[in-house]
PDB file of C-alpha atoms in Angstrom:
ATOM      1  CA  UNK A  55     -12.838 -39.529  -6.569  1.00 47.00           C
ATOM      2  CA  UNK A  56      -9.619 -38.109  -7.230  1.00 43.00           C
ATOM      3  CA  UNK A  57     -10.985 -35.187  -9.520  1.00 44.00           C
ATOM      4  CA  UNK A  58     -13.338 -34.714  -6.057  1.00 40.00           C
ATOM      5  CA  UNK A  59     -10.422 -34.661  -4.249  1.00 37.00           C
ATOM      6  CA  UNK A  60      -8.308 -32.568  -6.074  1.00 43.00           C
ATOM      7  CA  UNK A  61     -10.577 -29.657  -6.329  1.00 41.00           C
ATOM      8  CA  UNK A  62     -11.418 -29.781  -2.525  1.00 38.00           C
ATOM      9  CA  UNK A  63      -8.120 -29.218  -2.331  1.00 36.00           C
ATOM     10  CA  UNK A  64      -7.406 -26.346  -4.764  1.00 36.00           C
ATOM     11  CA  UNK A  65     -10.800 -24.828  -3.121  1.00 37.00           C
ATOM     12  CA  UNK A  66      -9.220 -24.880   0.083  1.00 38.00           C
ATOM     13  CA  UNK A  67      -6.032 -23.325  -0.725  1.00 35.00           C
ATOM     14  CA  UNK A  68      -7.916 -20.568  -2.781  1.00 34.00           C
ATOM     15  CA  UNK A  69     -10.025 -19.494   0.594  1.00 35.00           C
ATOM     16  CA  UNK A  70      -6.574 -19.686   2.338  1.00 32.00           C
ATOM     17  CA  UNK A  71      -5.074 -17.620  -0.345  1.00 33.00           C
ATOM     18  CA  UNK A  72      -8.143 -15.000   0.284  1.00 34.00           C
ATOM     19  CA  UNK A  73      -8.061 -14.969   3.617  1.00 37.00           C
ATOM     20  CA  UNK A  74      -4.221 -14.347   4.261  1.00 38.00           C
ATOM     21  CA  UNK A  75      -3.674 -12.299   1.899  1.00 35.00           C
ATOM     22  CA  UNK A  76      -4.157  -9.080   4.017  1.00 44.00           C
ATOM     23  CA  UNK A  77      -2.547  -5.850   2.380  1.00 54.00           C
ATOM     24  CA  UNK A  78       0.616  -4.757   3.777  1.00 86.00           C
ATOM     25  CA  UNK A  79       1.666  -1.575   2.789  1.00 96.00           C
ATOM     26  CA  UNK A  80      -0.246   1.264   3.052  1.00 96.00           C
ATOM     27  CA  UNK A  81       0.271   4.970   2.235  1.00 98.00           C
ATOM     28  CA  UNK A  82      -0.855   7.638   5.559  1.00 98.00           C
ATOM     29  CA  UNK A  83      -2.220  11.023   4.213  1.00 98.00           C
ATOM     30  CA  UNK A  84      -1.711  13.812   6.259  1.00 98.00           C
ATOM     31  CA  UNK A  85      -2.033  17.392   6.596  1.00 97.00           C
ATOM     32  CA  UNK A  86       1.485  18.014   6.958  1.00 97.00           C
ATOM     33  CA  UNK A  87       2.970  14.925   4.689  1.00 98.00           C
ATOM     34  CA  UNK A  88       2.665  11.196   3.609  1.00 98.00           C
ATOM     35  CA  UNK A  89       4.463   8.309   5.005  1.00 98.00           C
ATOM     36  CA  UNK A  90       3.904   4.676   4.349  1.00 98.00           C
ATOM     37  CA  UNK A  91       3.649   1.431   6.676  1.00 97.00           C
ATOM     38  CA  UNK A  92       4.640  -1.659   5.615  1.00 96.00           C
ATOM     39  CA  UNK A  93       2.417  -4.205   7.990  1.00 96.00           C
ATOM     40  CA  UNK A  94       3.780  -7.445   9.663  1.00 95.00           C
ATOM     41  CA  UNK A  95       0.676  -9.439   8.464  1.00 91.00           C
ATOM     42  CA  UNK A  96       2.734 -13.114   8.807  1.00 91.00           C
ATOM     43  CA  UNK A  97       4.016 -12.528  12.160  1.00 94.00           C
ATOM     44  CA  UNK A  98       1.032 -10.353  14.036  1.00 96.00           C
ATOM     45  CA  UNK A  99      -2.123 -11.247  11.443  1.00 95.00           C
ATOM     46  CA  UNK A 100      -4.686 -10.272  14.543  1.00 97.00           C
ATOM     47  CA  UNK A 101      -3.171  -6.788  14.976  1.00 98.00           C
ATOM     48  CA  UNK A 102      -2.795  -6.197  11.355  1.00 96.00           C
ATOM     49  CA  UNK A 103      -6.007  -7.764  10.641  1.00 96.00           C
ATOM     50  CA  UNK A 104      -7.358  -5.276  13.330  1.00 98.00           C
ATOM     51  CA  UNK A 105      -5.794  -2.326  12.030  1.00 98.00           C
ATOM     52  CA  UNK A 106      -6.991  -2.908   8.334  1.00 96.00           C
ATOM     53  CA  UNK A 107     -10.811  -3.360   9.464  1.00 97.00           C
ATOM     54  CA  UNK A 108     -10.480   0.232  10.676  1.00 98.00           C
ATOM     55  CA  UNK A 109      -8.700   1.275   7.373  1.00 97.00           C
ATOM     56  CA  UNK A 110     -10.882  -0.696   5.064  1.00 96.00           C
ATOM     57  CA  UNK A 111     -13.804   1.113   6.626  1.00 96.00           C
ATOM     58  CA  UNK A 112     -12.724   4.622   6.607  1.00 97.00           C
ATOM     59  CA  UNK A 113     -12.641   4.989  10.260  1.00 98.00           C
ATOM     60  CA  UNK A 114      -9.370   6.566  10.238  1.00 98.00           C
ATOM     61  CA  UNK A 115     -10.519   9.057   7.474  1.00 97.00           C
ATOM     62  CA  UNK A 116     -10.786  12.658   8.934  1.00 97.00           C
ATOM     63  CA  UNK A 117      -9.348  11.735  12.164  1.00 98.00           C
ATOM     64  CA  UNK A 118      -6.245  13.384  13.908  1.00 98.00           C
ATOM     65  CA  UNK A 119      -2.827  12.990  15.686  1.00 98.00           C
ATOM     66  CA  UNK A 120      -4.172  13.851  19.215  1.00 98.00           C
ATOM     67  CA  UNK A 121      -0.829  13.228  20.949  1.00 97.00           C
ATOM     68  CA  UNK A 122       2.909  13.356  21.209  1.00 98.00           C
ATOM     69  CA  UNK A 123       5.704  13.156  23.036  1.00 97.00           C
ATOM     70  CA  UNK A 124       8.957  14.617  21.981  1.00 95.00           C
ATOM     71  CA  UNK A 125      11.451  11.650  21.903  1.00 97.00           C
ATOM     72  CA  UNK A 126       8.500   8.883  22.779  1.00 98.00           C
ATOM     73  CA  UNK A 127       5.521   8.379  20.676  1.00 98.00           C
ATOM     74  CA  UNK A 128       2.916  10.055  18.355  1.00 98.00           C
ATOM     75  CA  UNK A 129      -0.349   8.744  18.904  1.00 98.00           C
ATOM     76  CA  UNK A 130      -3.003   8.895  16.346  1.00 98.00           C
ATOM     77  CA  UNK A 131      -6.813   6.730  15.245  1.00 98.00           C
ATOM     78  CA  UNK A 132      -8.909   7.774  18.437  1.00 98.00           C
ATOM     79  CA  UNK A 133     -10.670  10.999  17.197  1.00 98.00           C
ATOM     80  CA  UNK A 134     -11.889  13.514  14.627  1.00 95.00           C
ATOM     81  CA  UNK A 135     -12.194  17.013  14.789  1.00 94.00           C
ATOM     82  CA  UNK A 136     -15.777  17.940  15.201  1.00 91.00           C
ATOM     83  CA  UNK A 137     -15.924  22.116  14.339  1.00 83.00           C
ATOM     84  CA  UNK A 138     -17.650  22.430  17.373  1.00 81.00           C
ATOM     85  CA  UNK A 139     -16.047  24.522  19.526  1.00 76.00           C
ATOM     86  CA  UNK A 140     -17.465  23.724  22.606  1.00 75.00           C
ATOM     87  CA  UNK A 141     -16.774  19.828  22.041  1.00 83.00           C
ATOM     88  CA  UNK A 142     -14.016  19.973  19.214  1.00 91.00           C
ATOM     89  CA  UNK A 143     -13.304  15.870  19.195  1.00 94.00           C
ATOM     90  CA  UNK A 144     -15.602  12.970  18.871  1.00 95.00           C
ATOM     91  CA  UNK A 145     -14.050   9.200  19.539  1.00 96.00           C
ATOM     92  CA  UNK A 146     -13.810   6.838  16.509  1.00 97.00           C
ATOM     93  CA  UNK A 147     -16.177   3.996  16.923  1.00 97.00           C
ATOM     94  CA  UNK A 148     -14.242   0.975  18.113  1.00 98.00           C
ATOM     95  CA  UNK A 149     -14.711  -2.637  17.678  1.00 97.00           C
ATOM     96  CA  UNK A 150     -14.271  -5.434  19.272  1.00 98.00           C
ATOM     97  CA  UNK A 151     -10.717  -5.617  21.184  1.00 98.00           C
ATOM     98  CA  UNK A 152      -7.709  -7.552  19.907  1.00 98.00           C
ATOM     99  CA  UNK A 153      -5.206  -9.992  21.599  1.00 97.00           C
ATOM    100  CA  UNK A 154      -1.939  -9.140  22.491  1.00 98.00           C
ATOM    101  CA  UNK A 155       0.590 -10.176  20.160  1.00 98.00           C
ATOM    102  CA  UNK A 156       3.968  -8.375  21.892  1.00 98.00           C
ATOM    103  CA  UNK A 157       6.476 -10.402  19.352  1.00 97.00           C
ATOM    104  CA  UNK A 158       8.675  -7.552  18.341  1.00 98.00           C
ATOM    105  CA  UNK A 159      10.161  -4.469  20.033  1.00 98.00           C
ATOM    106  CA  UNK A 160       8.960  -1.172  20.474  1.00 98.00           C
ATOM    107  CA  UNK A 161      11.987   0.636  18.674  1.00 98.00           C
ATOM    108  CA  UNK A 162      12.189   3.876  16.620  1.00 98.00           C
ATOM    109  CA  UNK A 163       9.735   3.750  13.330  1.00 98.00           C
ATOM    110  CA  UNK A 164       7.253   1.305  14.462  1.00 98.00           C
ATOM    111  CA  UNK A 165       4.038   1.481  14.459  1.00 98.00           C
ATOM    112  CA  UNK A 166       1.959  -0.262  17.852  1.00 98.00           C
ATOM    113  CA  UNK A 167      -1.227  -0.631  19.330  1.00 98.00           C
ATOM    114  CA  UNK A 168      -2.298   1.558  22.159  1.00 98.00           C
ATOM    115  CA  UNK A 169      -4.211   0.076  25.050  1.00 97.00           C
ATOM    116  CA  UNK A 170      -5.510   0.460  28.326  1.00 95.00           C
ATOM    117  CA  UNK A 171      -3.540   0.053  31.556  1.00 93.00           C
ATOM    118  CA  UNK A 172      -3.446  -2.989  33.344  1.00 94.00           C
ATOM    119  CA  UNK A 173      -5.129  -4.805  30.642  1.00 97.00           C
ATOM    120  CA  UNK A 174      -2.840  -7.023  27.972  1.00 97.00           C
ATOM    121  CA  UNK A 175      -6.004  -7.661  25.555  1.00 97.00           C
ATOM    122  CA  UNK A 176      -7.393  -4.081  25.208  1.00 98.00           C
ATOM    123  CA  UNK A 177      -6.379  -2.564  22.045  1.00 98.00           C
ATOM    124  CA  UNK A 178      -8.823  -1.171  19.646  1.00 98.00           C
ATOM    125  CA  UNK A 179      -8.327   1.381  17.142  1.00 98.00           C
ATOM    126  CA  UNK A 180      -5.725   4.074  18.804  1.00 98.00           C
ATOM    127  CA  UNK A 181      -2.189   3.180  17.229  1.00 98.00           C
ATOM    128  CA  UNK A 182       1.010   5.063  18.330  1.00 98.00           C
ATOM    129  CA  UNK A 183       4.295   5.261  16.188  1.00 98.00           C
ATOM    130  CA  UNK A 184       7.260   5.105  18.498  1.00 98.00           C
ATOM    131  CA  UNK A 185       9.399   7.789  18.250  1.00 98.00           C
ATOM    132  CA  UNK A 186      12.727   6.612  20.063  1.00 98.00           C
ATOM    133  CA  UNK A 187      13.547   3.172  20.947  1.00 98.00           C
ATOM    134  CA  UNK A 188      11.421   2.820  23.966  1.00 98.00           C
ATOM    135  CA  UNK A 189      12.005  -1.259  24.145  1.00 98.00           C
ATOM    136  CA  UNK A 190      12.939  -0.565  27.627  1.00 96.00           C
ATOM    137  CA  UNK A 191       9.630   0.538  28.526  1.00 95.00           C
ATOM    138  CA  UNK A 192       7.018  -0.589  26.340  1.00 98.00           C
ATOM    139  CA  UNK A 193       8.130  -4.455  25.609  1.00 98.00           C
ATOM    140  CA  UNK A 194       7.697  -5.395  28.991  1.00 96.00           C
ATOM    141  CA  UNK A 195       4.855  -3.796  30.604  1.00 94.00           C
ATOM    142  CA  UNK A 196       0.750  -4.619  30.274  1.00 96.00           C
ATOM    143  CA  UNK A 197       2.471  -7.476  28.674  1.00 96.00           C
ATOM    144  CA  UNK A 198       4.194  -5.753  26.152  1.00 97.00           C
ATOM    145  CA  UNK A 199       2.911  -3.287  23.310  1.00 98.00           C
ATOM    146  CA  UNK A 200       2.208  -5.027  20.200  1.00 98.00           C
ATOM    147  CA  UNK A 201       4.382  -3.583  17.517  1.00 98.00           C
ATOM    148  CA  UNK A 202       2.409  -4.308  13.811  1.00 97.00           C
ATOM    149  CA  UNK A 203       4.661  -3.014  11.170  1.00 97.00           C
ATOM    150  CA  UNK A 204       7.201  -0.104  10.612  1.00 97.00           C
ATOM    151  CA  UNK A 205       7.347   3.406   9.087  1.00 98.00           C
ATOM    152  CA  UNK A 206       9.324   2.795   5.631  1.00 96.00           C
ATOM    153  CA  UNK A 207      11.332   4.743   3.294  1.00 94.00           C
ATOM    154  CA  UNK A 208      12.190   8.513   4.209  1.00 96.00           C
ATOM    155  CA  UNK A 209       8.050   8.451   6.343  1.00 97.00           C
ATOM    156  CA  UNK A 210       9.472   9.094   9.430  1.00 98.00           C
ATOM    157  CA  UNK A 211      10.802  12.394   8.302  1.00 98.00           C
ATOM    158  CA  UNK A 212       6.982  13.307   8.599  1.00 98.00           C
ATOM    159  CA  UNK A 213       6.369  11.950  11.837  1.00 98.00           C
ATOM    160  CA  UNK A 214       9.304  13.641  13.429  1.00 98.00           C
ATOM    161  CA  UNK A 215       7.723  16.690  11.700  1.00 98.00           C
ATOM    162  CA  UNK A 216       4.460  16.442  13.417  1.00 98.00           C
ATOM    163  CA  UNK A 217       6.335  15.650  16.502  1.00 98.00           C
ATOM    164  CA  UNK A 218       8.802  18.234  16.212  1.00 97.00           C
ATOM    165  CA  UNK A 219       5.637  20.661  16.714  1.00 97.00           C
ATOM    166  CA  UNK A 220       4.402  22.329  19.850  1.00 95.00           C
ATOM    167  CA  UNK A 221       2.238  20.283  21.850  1.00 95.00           C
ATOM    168  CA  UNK A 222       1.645  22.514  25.131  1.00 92.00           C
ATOM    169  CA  UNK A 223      -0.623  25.018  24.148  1.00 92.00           C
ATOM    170  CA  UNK A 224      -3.963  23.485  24.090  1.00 90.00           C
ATOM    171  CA  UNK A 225      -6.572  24.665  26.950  1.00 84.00           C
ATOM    172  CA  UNK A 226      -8.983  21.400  25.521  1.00 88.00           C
ATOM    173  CA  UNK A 227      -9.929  19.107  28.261  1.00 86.00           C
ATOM    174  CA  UNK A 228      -7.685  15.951  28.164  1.00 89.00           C
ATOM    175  CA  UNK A 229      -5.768  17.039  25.232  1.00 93.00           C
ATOM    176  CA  UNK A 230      -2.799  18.650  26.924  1.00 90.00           C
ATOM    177  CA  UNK A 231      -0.585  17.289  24.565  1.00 96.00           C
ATOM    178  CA  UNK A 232      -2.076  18.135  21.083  1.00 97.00           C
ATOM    179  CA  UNK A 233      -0.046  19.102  18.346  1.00 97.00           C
ATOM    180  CA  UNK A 234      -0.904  22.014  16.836  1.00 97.00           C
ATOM    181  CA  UNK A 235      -0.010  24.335  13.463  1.00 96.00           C
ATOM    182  CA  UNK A 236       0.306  27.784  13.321  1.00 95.00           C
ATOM    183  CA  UNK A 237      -1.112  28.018  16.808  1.00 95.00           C
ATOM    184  CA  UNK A 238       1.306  30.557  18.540  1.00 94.00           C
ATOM    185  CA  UNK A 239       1.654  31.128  22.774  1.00 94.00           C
ATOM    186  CA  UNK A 240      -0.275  34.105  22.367  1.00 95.00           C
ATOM    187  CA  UNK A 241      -3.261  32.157  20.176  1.00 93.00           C
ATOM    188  CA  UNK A 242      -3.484  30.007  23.200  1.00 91.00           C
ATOM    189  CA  UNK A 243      -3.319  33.011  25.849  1.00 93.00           C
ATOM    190  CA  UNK A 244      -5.898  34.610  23.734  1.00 93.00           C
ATOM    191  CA  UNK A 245      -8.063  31.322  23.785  1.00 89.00           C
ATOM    192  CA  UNK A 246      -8.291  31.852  20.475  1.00 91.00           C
ATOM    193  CA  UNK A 247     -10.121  28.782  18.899  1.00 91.00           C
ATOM    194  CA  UNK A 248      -8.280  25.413  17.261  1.00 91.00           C
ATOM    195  CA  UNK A 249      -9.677  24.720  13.869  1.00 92.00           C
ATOM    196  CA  UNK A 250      -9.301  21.739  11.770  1.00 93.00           C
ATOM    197  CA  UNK A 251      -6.348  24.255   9.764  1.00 95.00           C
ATOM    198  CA  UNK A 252      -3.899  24.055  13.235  1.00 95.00           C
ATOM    199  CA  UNK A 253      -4.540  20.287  13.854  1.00 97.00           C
ATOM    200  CA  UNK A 254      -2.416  17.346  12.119  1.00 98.00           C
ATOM    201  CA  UNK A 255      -4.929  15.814   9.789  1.00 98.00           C
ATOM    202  CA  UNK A 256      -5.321  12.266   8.779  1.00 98.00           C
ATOM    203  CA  UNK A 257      -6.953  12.888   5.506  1.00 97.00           C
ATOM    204  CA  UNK A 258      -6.818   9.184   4.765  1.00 98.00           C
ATOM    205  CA  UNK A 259      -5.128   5.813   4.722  1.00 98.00           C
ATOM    206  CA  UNK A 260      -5.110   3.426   2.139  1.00 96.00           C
ATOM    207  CA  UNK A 261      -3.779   0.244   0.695  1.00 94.00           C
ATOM    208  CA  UNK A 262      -0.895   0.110  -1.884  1.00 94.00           C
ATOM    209  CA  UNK A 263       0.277  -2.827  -1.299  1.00 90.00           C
ATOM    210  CA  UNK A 264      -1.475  -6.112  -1.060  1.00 81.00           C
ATOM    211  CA  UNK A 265       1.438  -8.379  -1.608  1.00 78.00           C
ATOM    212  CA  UNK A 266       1.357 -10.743   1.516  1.00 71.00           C
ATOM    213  CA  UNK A 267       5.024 -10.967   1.118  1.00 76.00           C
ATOM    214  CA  UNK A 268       5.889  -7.403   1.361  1.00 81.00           C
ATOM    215  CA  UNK A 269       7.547  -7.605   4.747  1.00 81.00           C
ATOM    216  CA  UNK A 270      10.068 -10.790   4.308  1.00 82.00           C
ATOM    217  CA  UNK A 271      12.504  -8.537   3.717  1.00 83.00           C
ATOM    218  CA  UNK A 272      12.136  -6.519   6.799  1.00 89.00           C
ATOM    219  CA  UNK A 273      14.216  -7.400   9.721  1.00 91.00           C
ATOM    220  CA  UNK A 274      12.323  -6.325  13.054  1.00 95.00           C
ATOM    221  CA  UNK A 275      13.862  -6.620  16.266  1.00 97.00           C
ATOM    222  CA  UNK A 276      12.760  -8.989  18.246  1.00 97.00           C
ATOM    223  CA  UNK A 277      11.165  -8.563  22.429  1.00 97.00           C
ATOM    224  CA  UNK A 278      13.452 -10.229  24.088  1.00 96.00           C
ATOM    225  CA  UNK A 279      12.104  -8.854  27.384  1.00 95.00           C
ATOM    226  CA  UNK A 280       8.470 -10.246  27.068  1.00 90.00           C
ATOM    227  CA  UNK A 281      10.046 -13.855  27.386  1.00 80.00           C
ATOM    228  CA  UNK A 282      12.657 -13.073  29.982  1.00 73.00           C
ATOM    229  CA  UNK A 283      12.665 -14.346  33.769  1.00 63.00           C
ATOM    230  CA  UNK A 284      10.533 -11.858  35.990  1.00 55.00           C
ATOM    231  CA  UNK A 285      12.538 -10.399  38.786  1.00 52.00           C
ATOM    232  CA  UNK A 286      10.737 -10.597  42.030  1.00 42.00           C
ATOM    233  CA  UNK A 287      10.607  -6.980  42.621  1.00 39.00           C
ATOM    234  CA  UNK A 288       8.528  -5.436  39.908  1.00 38.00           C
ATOM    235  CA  UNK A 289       8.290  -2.167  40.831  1.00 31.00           C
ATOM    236  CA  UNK A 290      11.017  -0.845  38.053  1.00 30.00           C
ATOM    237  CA  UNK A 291       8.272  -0.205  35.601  1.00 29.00           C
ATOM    238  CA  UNK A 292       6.744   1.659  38.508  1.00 28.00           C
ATOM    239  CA  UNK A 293       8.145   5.188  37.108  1.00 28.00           C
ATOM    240  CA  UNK A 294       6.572   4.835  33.489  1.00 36.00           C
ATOM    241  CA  UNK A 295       2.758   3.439  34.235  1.00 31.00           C
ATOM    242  CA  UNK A 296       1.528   6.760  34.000  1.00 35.00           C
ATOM    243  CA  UNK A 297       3.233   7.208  30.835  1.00 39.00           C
ATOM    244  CA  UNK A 298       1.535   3.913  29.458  1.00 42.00           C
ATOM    245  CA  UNK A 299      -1.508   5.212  30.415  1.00 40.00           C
ATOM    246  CA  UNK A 300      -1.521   8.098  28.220  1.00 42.00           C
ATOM    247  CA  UNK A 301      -1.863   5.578  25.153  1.00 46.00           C
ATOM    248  CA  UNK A 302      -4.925   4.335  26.291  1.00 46.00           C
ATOM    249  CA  UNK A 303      -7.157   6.537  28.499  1.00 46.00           C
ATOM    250  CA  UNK A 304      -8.215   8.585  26.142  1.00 43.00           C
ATOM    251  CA  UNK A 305      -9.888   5.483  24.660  1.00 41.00           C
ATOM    252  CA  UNK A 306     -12.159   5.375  27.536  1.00 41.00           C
ATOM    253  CA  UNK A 307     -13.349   9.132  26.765  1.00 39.00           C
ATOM    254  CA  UNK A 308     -16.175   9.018  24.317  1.00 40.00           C
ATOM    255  CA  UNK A 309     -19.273   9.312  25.970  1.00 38.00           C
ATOM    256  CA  UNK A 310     -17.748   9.849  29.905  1.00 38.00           C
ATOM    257  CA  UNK A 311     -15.566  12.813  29.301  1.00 38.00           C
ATOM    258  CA  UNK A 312     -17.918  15.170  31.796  1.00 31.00           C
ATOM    259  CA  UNK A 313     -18.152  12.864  34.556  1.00 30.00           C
ATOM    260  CA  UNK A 314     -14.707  11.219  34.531  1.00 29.00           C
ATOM    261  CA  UNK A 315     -11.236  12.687  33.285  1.00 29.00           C
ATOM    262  CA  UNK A 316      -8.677  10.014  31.811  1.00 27.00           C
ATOM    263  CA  UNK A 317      -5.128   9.972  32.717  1.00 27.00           C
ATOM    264  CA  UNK A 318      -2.341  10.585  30.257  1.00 23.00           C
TER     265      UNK A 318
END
């Protein structure tokens, strides 16, 4: 009974060990440099657990960073470049949507889930890296943006390169804020056509790291404003819900980008 017993129980913590033991680091190829993200598996599994179903299929191969912000975020996972120049991007498949988990704050180097407006429980596969400490903005409204894991190591030297570039020159329909290489003022006046060679390129991202452990010695910051009292008068997010919206809309694109143009 006791040999029974004792190999229930080594059974049971073997499928534990299987099933928690999601990677946490992994290494983002782009067109314009490599960075790496060290996931917070322990303290958001669903997000990370998300984000590596996406990964672990190659849905994130090929795809693009299809917006920034100077000083706010750089938001990639929603689309690939298609070579077609009359419909250059087709949306990344999504799956199902994951909860909220808003636990830590949306400072500079993280990495978060996009979502749609007005709904907590949205997020699919569009992830954003924030740029700036927007804690201030993003902790707190739709519930809070759930932050996942952090750029590590000198990565965010790349980011700020692909958001250092210009990201006003592109006449594509709802991508007003595409970052673009070698695409001058007069390339755009010209209409001269984006190809995958002036577009930041996700070529892939991979695991390197499946060490469970990798992020104890990480020290996030905590969102302190998801848990604080509500004020009464709400309406000093009021100024940035268009600015959340630009994380998500475009997720609402594929398929309905003819009849119905998505906010950013």
């Amino acid at each position: 009974m006791k040999s029974i017993f004792r190999s229930l129980v080594v059974t049971s913590l073997l499928s534990f060990t299987a099933l928690s033991a999601n990677a946490t680091v992994v290494l983002v190829k782009t067109s314009l440099g490599n960075f790496e993200v060290n996931l917070y598996d322990q303290t958001t599994p669903a997000n990370v657990a998300n984000f590596l179903s996406y990964v672990n299929n190659g849905s994130y191969q090929n795809t693009i960073f299809h917006r920034t912000e100077k000083g706010f975020v750089a938001q990639a996972g929603g689309f690939r470049f298609s070579g077609n120049n009359a419909a250059p991007f087709t949306a990344v498949a999504t799956q199902a949507a994951v909860k909220n988990e808003p636990k830590w704050s949306n400072v500079r180097g993280t990495i978060a889930m996009a979502k749609v407006s007005g709904n907590a429980n949205s997020a699919t596969n569009q992830w954003f890296i924030n740029l700036a400490d927007n804690s201030s903005n993003l902790d707190l409204q739709n519930s809070g943006f759930t932050v996942f894991g952090q750029v590590t190591g000198t990565g965010m030297e790349v980011v700020d390169a692909i958001a250092a570039l210009p990201n006003q020159l592109s006449t594509i329909a709802n991508f007003t804020s595409l970052p673009l290489r070698n695409y001058s003022a007069a390339d755009a006046q010209a209409k001269v056509p984006v190809t995958a060679a002036h577009l930041v390129v996700i070529e892939s991202i991979t695991v390197i790291n499946n060490d469970v452990n990798s992020a104890a010695s990480l020290q996030p910051k905590p969102n302190t404003l998801i848990t604080a009292p509500v004020a009464n008068n709400d309406s000093s997010s009021g100024g940035s819900l268009g600015v959340l919206s630009l994380l998500a809309g475009l997720l609402l694109w594929t398929g309905r980008r003819a009849q119905r143009k998505n906010k950013i």
